[in-house]
Amino acid sequence: GQNIDQPTEMTATEGAIVQINCTYQTSGFNGLFWYQQHAGEAPTFLSYNVLDGLEEKGRFSSFLSRSKGYSYLLLKELQMKDSASYLCAVRENQAGTALIFGKGTTLSVSS
Amino acid sequence: NAGVTQTPKFQVLKTGQSMTLQCAQDMNHEYMSWYRQDPGMGLRLIHYSVGAGITDQGEVPNGYNVSRSTTEDFPLRLLSAAPSQTSVYFCASSYSRTPGTSGSIGHNEQFFGPGTRLTVL
């Protein structure tokens, strides 16, 4: 079956580093996405991985291991505005672009 | 570009009423989809379309209909609203293939509309 797991909640302090893990079991794999969603708003794209390894984009990095069905999102130099939900999503196949989402991780950043 | 737009932003319905949630995009994206988001459940795919005239079911299609007569518009119809359909509905769109390539999907991320908050009493 299809399953994407993420921790429900995480807390951290300003300036710290936090790692949000995502494990997945899907019938196919054609890329993994991370989205950020602030309360009451739409999800916005953060990162994409399709090959094993680390993708870095400013304060955010995302890592993928396809053999382990595992990804993480790394947020550095945390700021208050990083308080949001972080959604892990897998695109299963080449023919379509439908995404399967995890339930999301709510990150609270305190001063 | 306006991106992905959704109307209405808020709606309250009574059980049994029908209505249509509107979604439009001006990015010439082939792929469009509808998700619902419920507390503790994440985003779940209702229906999707890979181009005008083509639609398919997602994970939770029951009680909903869609059509895709143009590239720009992808309305979601609730046939007979039920309290279980109280949710936040997001429409999303993306390219199906990376423009200018031989057909690779690449990292065509989905762009989301602002959402419609629906309450069914």
PDB file of C-alpha atoms in Angstrom:
ATOM      1  CA  GLY A   1       0.000   0.000   0.000  1.00  0.00           C
ATOM      2  CA  GLN A   2       0.899   3.653  -0.032  1.00  0.00           C
ATOM      3  CA  ASN A   3       2.229   5.226   3.111  1.00  0.00           C
ATOM      4  CA  ILE A   4       4.124   8.408   3.858  1.00  0.00           C
ATOM      5  CA  ASP A   5       5.162   9.032   7.460  1.00  0.00           C
ATOM      6  CA  GLN A   6       6.331  12.235   9.110  1.00  0.00           C
ATOM      7  CA  PRO A   7       6.432  13.324  12.748  1.00  0.00           C
ATOM      8  CA  THR A   8       3.289  15.198  13.728  1.00  0.00           C
ATOM      9  CA  GLU A   9       4.927  18.056  15.618  1.00  0.00           C
ATOM     10  CA  MET A  10       8.376  19.483  16.279  1.00  0.00           C
ATOM     11  CA  THR A  11       9.632  22.441  18.277  1.00  0.00           C
ATOM     12  CA  ALA A  12      12.838  24.412  17.991  1.00  0.00           C
ATOM     13  CA  THR A  13      14.333  27.768  18.933  1.00  0.00           C
ATOM     14  CA  GLU A  14      15.393  30.673  16.757  1.00  0.00           C
ATOM     15  CA  GLY A  15      18.806  30.240  15.189  1.00  0.00           C
ATOM     16  CA  ALA A  16      18.814  26.471  15.638  1.00  0.00           C
ATOM     17  CA  ILE A  17      18.861  23.700  13.042  1.00  0.00           C
ATOM     18  CA  VAL A  18      15.986  21.250  12.671  1.00  0.00           C
ATOM     19  CA  GLN A  19      15.638  18.090  10.582  1.00  0.00           C
ATOM     20  CA  ILE A  20      12.207  16.838   9.543  1.00  0.00           C
ATOM     21  CA  ASN A  21      12.182  13.208   8.454  1.00  0.00           C
ATOM     22  CA  CYS A  22       9.912  11.520   5.944  1.00  0.00           C
ATOM     23  CA  THR A  23       9.702   7.823   5.140  1.00  0.00           C
ATOM     24  CA  TYR A  24       7.640   6.506   2.257  1.00  0.00           C
ATOM     25  CA  GLN A  25       6.308   3.268   0.822  1.00  0.00           C
ATOM     26  CA  THR A  26       4.626   3.782  -2.548  1.00  0.00           C
ATOM     27  CA  SER A  27       3.885   1.613  -5.574  1.00  0.00           C
ATOM     28  CA  GLY A  28       6.183   3.775  -7.717  1.00  0.00           C
ATOM     29  CA  PHE A  29       8.591   6.659  -7.333  1.00  0.00           C
ATOM     30  CA  ASN A  30       9.226   9.584  -9.634  1.00  0.00           C
ATOM     31  CA  GLY A  31      10.297  12.330  -7.284  1.00  0.00           C
ATOM     32  CA  LEU A  32       9.801  13.644  -3.749  1.00  0.00           C
ATOM     33  CA  PHE A  33       8.609  17.154  -2.929  1.00  0.00           C
ATOM     34  CA  TRP A  34       8.629  19.261   0.208  1.00  0.00           C
ATOM     35  CA  TYR A  35       6.021  21.986   0.644  1.00  0.00           C
ATOM     36  CA  GLN A  36       5.625  24.636   3.350  1.00  0.00           C
ATOM     37  CA  GLN A  37       2.164  25.619   4.535  1.00  0.00           C
ATOM     38  CA  HIS A  38       1.493  28.485   6.932  1.00  0.00           C
ATOM     39  CA  ALA A  39      -1.731  28.316   8.928  1.00  0.00           C
ATOM     40  CA  GLY A  40      -4.724  29.282   6.815  1.00  0.00           C
ATOM     41  CA  GLU A  41      -2.711  29.474   3.616  1.00  0.00           C
ATOM     42  CA  ALA A  42      -1.979  27.303   0.583  1.00  0.00           C
ATOM     43  CA  PRO A  43       1.060  25.022   0.382  1.00  0.00           C
ATOM     44  CA  THR A  44       4.084  26.512  -1.387  1.00  0.00           C
ATOM     45  CA  PHE A  45       6.892  24.546  -3.038  1.00  0.00           C
ATOM     46  CA  LEU A  46      10.210  24.240  -1.187  1.00  0.00           C
ATOM     47  CA  SER A  47      12.269  21.494  -2.783  1.00  0.00           C
ATOM     48  CA  TYR A  48      12.390  18.512  -5.103  1.00  0.00           C
ATOM     49  CA  ASN A  49      14.568  15.367  -5.097  1.00  0.00           C
ATOM     50  CA  VAL A  50      14.528  12.570  -7.639  1.00  0.00           C
ATOM     51  CA  LEU A  51      18.114  11.269  -7.336  1.00  0.00           C
ATOM     52  CA  ASP A  52      19.885  10.228  -4.148  1.00  0.00           C
ATOM     53  CA  GLY A  53      21.711  12.985  -2.356  1.00  0.00           C
ATOM     54  CA  LEU A  54      21.406  16.452  -0.981  1.00  0.00           C
ATOM     55  CA  GLU A  55      19.800  19.476  -2.655  1.00  0.00           C
ATOM     56  CA  GLU A  56      20.628  22.801  -1.054  1.00  0.00           C
ATOM     57  CA  LYS A  57      18.615  25.970  -1.461  1.00  0.00           C
ATOM     58  CA  GLY A  58      19.619  28.762   0.880  1.00  0.00           C
ATOM     59  CA  ARG A  59      18.709  27.925   4.477  1.00  0.00           C
ATOM     60  CA  PHE A  60      16.785  24.834   3.354  1.00  0.00           C
ATOM     61  CA  SER A  61      18.247  21.516   2.204  1.00  0.00           C
ATOM     62  CA  SER A  62      16.559  18.260   1.285  1.00  0.00           C
ATOM     63  CA  PHE A  63      18.050  14.783   1.188  1.00  0.00           C
ATOM     64  CA  LEU A  64      16.843  11.610  -0.502  1.00  0.00           C
ATOM     65  CA  SER A  65      17.757   7.928  -0.213  1.00  0.00           C
ATOM     66  CA  ARG A  66      15.640   5.929  -2.634  1.00  0.00           C
ATOM     67  CA  SER A  67      16.921   2.558  -1.416  1.00  0.00           C
ATOM     68  CA  LYS A  68      15.779   3.387   2.117  1.00  0.00           C
ATOM     69  CA  GLY A  69      12.557   5.172   1.133  1.00  0.00           C
ATOM     70  CA  TYR A  70      13.727   8.112   3.205  1.00  0.00           C
ATOM     71  CA  SER A  71      14.012  11.864   2.901  1.00  0.00           C
ATOM     72  CA  TYR A  72      14.648  14.740   5.251  1.00  0.00           C
ATOM     73  CA  LEU A  73      14.233  18.489   5.135  1.00  0.00           C
ATOM     74  CA  LEU A  74      16.916  20.458   6.956  1.00  0.00           C
ATOM     75  CA  LEU A  75      16.172  24.004   8.063  1.00  0.00           C
ATOM     76  CA  LYS A  76      19.123  26.090   9.265  1.00  0.00           C
ATOM     77  CA  GLU A  77      19.259  29.397  11.137  1.00  0.00           C
ATOM     78  CA  LEU A  78      15.634  29.058  12.116  1.00  0.00           C
ATOM     79  CA  GLN A  79      13.488  32.169  12.129  1.00  0.00           C
ATOM     80  CA  MET A  80      10.079  32.776  13.681  1.00  0.00           C
ATOM     81  CA  LYS A  81       8.554  32.904  10.209  1.00  0.00           C
ATOM     82  CA  ASP A  82       9.580  29.257   9.689  1.00  0.00           C
ATOM     83  CA  SER A  83       6.772  28.230  12.054  1.00  0.00           C
ATOM     84  CA  ALA A  84       4.537  26.304   9.650  1.00  0.00           C
ATOM     85  CA  SER A  85       3.548  22.834   8.525  1.00  0.00           C
ATOM     86  CA  TYR A  86       5.973  20.979   6.270  1.00  0.00           C
ATOM     87  CA  LEU A  87       4.474  18.490   3.860  1.00  0.00           C
ATOM     88  CA  CYS A  88       6.338  15.591   2.284  1.00  0.00           C
ATOM     89  CA  ALA A  89       4.838  14.343  -1.015  1.00  0.00           C
ATOM     90  CA  VAL A  90       5.770  11.585  -3.456  1.00  0.00           C
ATOM     91  CA  ARG A  91       5.034  11.558  -7.178  1.00  0.00           C
ATOM     92  CA  GLU A  92       4.467   7.935  -8.065  1.00  0.00           C
ATOM     93  CA  ASN A  93       4.782   7.652 -11.795  1.00  0.00           C
ATOM     94  CA  GLN A  94       5.937   9.170 -15.035  1.00  0.00           C
ATOM     95  CA  ALA A  95       2.539   9.104 -16.709  1.00  0.00           C
ATOM     96  CA  GLY A  96       0.802  11.445 -14.321  1.00  0.00           C
ATOM     97  CA  THR A  97       1.807  14.070 -11.861  1.00  0.00           C
ATOM     98  CA  ALA A  98      -0.523  13.202  -8.962  1.00  0.00           C
ATOM     99  CA  LEU A  99       1.145  13.591  -5.569  1.00  0.00           C
ATOM    100  CA  ILE A 100       0.634  11.502  -2.453  1.00  0.00           C
ATOM    101  CA  PHE A 101       1.049  13.641   0.648  1.00  0.00           C
ATOM    102  CA  GLY A 102       2.085  12.782   4.152  1.00  0.00           C
ATOM    103  CA  LYS A 103       0.045  14.264   6.984  1.00  0.00           C
ATOM    104  CA  GLY A 104       2.538  17.043   7.545  1.00  0.00           C
ATOM    105  CA  THR A 105       4.820  18.127  10.373  1.00  0.00           C
ATOM    106  CA  THR A 106       3.890  21.231  12.352  1.00  0.00           C
ATOM    107  CA  LEU A 107       7.040  23.108  13.333  1.00  0.00           C
ATOM    108  CA  SER A 108       6.900  25.701  16.102  1.00  0.00           C
ATOM    109  CA  VAL A 109       9.851  28.066  16.411  1.00  0.00           C
ATOM    110  CA  SER A 110      10.205  29.985  19.669  1.00  0.00           C
ATOM    111  CA  SER A 111      12.484  32.862  20.653  1.00  0.00           C
TER     112      SER A 111
ATOM    113  CA  ASN B   1      -0.085  36.146 -13.993  1.00  0.00           C
ATOM    114  CA  ALA B   2      -2.817  35.542 -11.427  1.00  0.00           C
ATOM    115  CA  GLY B   3      -1.595  31.943 -10.936  1.00  0.00           C
ATOM    116  CA  VAL B   4      -4.260  29.585  -9.579  1.00  0.00           C
ATOM    117  CA  THR B   5      -7.484  31.230  -8.445  1.00  0.00           C
ATOM    118  CA  GLN B   6     -10.357  29.670  -6.527  1.00  0.00           C
ATOM    119  CA  THR B   7     -13.850  30.910  -5.747  1.00  0.00           C
ATOM    120  CA  PRO B   8     -15.527  31.200  -3.366  1.00  0.00           C
ATOM    121  CA  LYS B   9     -13.133  31.589  -0.429  1.00  0.00           C
ATOM    122  CA  PHE B  10     -15.772  30.526   2.100  1.00  0.00           C
ATOM    123  CA  GLN B  11     -19.067  28.670   1.704  1.00  0.00           C
ATOM    124  CA  VAL B  12     -21.705  27.283   4.044  1.00  0.00           C
ATOM    125  CA  LEU B  13     -24.121  24.697   2.679  1.00  0.00           C
ATOM    126  CA  LYS B  14     -26.989  22.701   4.080  1.00  0.00           C
ATOM    127  CA  THR B  15     -27.016  18.927   3.772  1.00  0.00           C
ATOM    128  CA  GLY B  16     -28.298  17.911   0.359  1.00  0.00           C
ATOM    129  CA  GLN B  17     -27.481  21.149  -1.430  1.00  0.00           C
ATOM    130  CA  SER B  18     -25.293  21.116  -4.503  1.00  0.00           C
ATOM    131  CA  MET B  19     -22.647  23.601  -5.532  1.00  0.00           C
ATOM    132  CA  THR B  20     -19.604  24.098  -7.740  1.00  0.00           C
ATOM    133  CA  LEU B  21     -16.172  25.183  -6.553  1.00  0.00           C
ATOM    134  CA  GLN B  22     -14.391  27.116  -9.256  1.00  0.00           C
ATOM    135  CA  CYS B  23     -10.710  26.825 -10.136  1.00  0.00           C
ATOM    136  CA  ALA B  24      -8.823  28.600 -12.906  1.00  0.00           C
ATOM    137  CA  GLN B  25      -5.168  28.946 -13.878  1.00  0.00           C
ATOM    138  CA  ASP B  26      -3.480  31.216 -16.391  1.00  0.00           C
ATOM    139  CA  MET B  27      -0.124  29.421 -16.659  1.00  0.00           C
ATOM    140  CA  ASN B  28      -1.133  27.088 -19.524  1.00  0.00           C
ATOM    141  CA  HIS B  29      -0.623  24.065 -17.275  1.00  0.00           C
ATOM    142  CA  GLU B  30      -1.839  20.730 -18.597  1.00  0.00           C
ATOM    143  CA  TYR B  31      -2.249  19.111 -15.204  1.00  0.00           C
ATOM    144  CA  MET B  32      -4.862  20.211 -12.663  1.00  0.00           C
ATOM    145  CA  SER B  33      -6.064  18.558  -9.503  1.00  0.00           C
ATOM    146  CA  TRP B  34      -8.354  18.937  -6.517  1.00  0.00           C
ATOM    147  CA  TYR B  35      -7.358  18.065  -2.945  1.00  0.00           C
ATOM    148  CA  ARG B  36      -9.183  18.230   0.340  1.00  0.00           C
ATOM    149  CA  GLN B  37      -7.378  18.918   3.593  1.00  0.00           C
ATOM    150  CA  ASP B  38      -8.764  17.796   6.912  1.00  0.00           C
ATOM    151  CA  PRO B  39      -7.140  18.086  10.367  1.00  0.00           C
ATOM    152  CA  GLY B  40      -4.824  15.145  10.979  1.00  0.00           C
ATOM    153  CA  MET B  41      -5.419  13.729   7.477  1.00  0.00           C
ATOM    154  CA  GLY B  42      -3.135  15.744   5.250  1.00  0.00           C
ATOM    155  CA  LEU B  43      -3.957  16.553   1.629  1.00  0.00           C
ATOM    156  CA  ARG B  44      -5.969  13.896  -0.172  1.00  0.00           C
ATOM    157  CA  LEU B  45      -6.459  13.805  -3.929  1.00  0.00           C
ATOM    158  CA  ILE B  46     -10.092  13.937  -5.096  1.00  0.00           C
ATOM    159  CA  HIS B  47      -9.873  14.173  -8.904  1.00  0.00           C
ATOM    160  CA  TYR B  48      -7.274  15.194 -11.427  1.00  0.00           C
ATOM    161  CA  SER B  49      -6.937  16.015 -15.115  1.00  0.00           C
ATOM    162  CA  VAL B  50      -3.946  15.702 -17.453  1.00  0.00           C
ATOM    163  CA  GLY B  51      -5.513  17.895 -20.119  1.00  0.00           C
ATOM    164  CA  ALA B  52      -8.741  19.253 -21.558  1.00  0.00           C
ATOM    165  CA  GLY B  53     -11.332  16.511 -21.909  1.00  0.00           C
ATOM    166  CA  ILE B  54      -9.452  14.060 -19.652  1.00  0.00           C
ATOM    167  CA  THR B  55     -10.240  13.488 -15.984  1.00  0.00           C
ATOM    168  CA  ASP B  56      -9.573  10.690 -13.530  1.00  0.00           C
ATOM    169  CA  GLN B  57     -10.325   9.765  -9.945  1.00  0.00           C
ATOM    170  CA  GLY B  58      -7.978  10.218  -7.054  1.00  0.00           C
ATOM    171  CA  GLU B  59      -8.036   8.735  -3.575  1.00  0.00           C
ATOM    172  CA  VAL B  60     -11.392  10.152  -2.364  1.00  0.00           C
ATOM    173  CA  PRO B  61     -13.665  10.806  -5.397  1.00  0.00           C
ATOM    174  CA  ASN B  62     -17.051   9.781  -3.991  1.00  0.00           C
ATOM    175  CA  GLY B  63     -19.589  12.609  -3.882  1.00  0.00           C
ATOM    176  CA  TYR B  64     -17.657  14.810  -6.299  1.00  0.00           C
ATOM    177  CA  ASN B  65     -17.714  15.347 -10.067  1.00  0.00           C
ATOM    178  CA  VAL B  66     -15.288  17.227 -12.297  1.00  0.00           C
ATOM    179  CA  SER B  67     -15.013  18.230 -15.926  1.00  0.00           C
ATOM    180  CA  ARG B  68     -12.252  19.870 -17.964  1.00  0.00           C
ATOM    181  CA  SER B  69     -13.648  21.597 -21.028  1.00  0.00           C
ATOM    182  CA  THR B  70     -10.770  24.105 -21.273  1.00  0.00           C
ATOM    183  CA  THR B  71      -7.110  24.116 -20.266  1.00  0.00           C
ATOM    184  CA  GLU B  72      -7.744  26.978 -17.845  1.00  0.00           C
ATOM    185  CA  ASP B  73     -10.749  25.795 -15.821  1.00  0.00           C
ATOM    186  CA  PHE B  74     -11.326  22.773 -13.604  1.00  0.00           C
ATOM    187  CA  PRO B  75     -14.548  23.055 -11.553  1.00  0.00           C
ATOM    188  CA  LEU B  76     -15.397  20.654  -8.733  1.00  0.00           C
ATOM    189  CA  ARG B  77     -19.069  19.822  -8.231  1.00  0.00           C
ATOM    190  CA  LEU B  78     -20.587  18.585  -5.004  1.00  0.00           C
ATOM    191  CA  LEU B  79     -23.703  16.703  -6.026  1.00  0.00           C
ATOM    192  CA  SER B  80     -25.483  16.449  -2.669  1.00  0.00           C
ATOM    193  CA  ALA B  81     -23.458  17.962   0.148  1.00  0.00           C
ATOM    194  CA  ALA B  82     -22.906  15.969   3.346  1.00  0.00           C
ATOM    195  CA  PRO B  83     -21.350  17.041   6.683  1.00  0.00           C
ATOM    196  CA  SER B  84     -18.415  14.693   5.918  1.00  0.00           C
ATOM    197  CA  GLN B  85     -17.509  17.031   3.053  1.00  0.00           C
ATOM    198  CA  THR B  86     -16.758  19.878   5.457  1.00  0.00           C
ATOM    199  CA  SER B  87     -13.150  20.612   4.610  1.00  0.00           C
ATOM    200  CA  VAL B  88     -10.685  22.980   2.993  1.00  0.00           C
ATOM    201  CA  TYR B  89     -10.457  22.388  -0.749  1.00  0.00           C
ATOM    202  CA  PHE B  90      -7.329  23.209  -2.731  1.00  0.00           C
ATOM    203  CA  CYS B  91      -6.947  23.269  -6.464  1.00  0.00           C
ATOM    204  CA  ALA B  92      -3.461  22.827  -7.935  1.00  0.00           C
ATOM    205  CA  SER B  93      -1.870  22.898 -11.378  1.00  0.00           C
ATOM    206  CA  SER B  94       1.454  22.079 -13.002  1.00  0.00           C
ATOM    207  CA  TYR B  95       3.080  21.296 -16.325  1.00  0.00           C
ATOM    208  CA  SER B  96       2.855  17.634 -17.253  1.00  0.00           C
ATOM    209  CA  ARG B  97       6.107  17.837 -19.154  1.00  0.00           C
ATOM    210  CA  THR B  98       9.008  20.272 -18.780  1.00  0.00           C
ATOM    211  CA  PRO B  99       8.565  22.878 -21.542  1.00  0.00           C
ATOM    212  CA  GLY B 100      11.249  22.679 -24.217  1.00  0.00           C
ATOM    213  CA  THR B 101      12.421  19.178 -23.333  1.00  0.00           C
ATOM    214  CA  SER B 102      11.868  15.821 -24.971  1.00  0.00           C
ATOM    215  CA  GLY B 103       9.230  14.897 -22.425  1.00  0.00           C
ATOM    216  CA  SER B 104      10.811  14.791 -18.991  1.00  0.00           C
ATOM    217  CA  ILE B 105       8.541  15.667 -16.128  1.00  0.00           C
ATOM    218  CA  GLY B 106      11.412  17.146 -14.197  1.00  0.00           C
ATOM    219  CA  HIS B 107      10.660  19.115 -11.081  1.00  0.00           C
ATOM    220  CA  ASN B 108       7.365  20.526 -12.239  1.00  0.00           C
ATOM    221  CA  GLU B 109       6.017  21.508  -8.881  1.00  0.00           C
ATOM    222  CA  GLN B 110       2.321  21.963  -8.349  1.00  0.00           C
ATOM    223  CA  PHE B 111       1.070  25.478  -7.697  1.00  0.00           C
ATOM    224  CA  PHE B 112      -1.813  25.697  -5.264  1.00  0.00           C
ATOM    225  CA  GLY B 113      -4.762  28.062  -5.183  1.00  0.00           C
ATOM    226  CA  PRO B 114      -5.694  29.875  -1.949  1.00  0.00           C
ATOM    227  CA  GLY B 115      -8.334  27.319  -0.987  1.00  0.00           C
ATOM    228  CA  THR B 116     -12.081  27.200  -0.371  1.00  0.00           C
ATOM    229  CA  ARG B 117     -13.269  26.646   3.184  1.00  0.00           C
ATOM    230  CA  LEU B 118     -16.521  24.691   3.013  1.00  0.00           C
ATOM    231  CA  THR B 119     -18.854  23.941   5.892  1.00  0.00           C
ATOM    232  CA  VAL B 120     -21.819  21.601   5.447  1.00  0.00           C
ATOM    233  CA  LEU B 121     -24.440  21.811   8.174  1.00  0.00           C
TER     234      LEU B 121
END
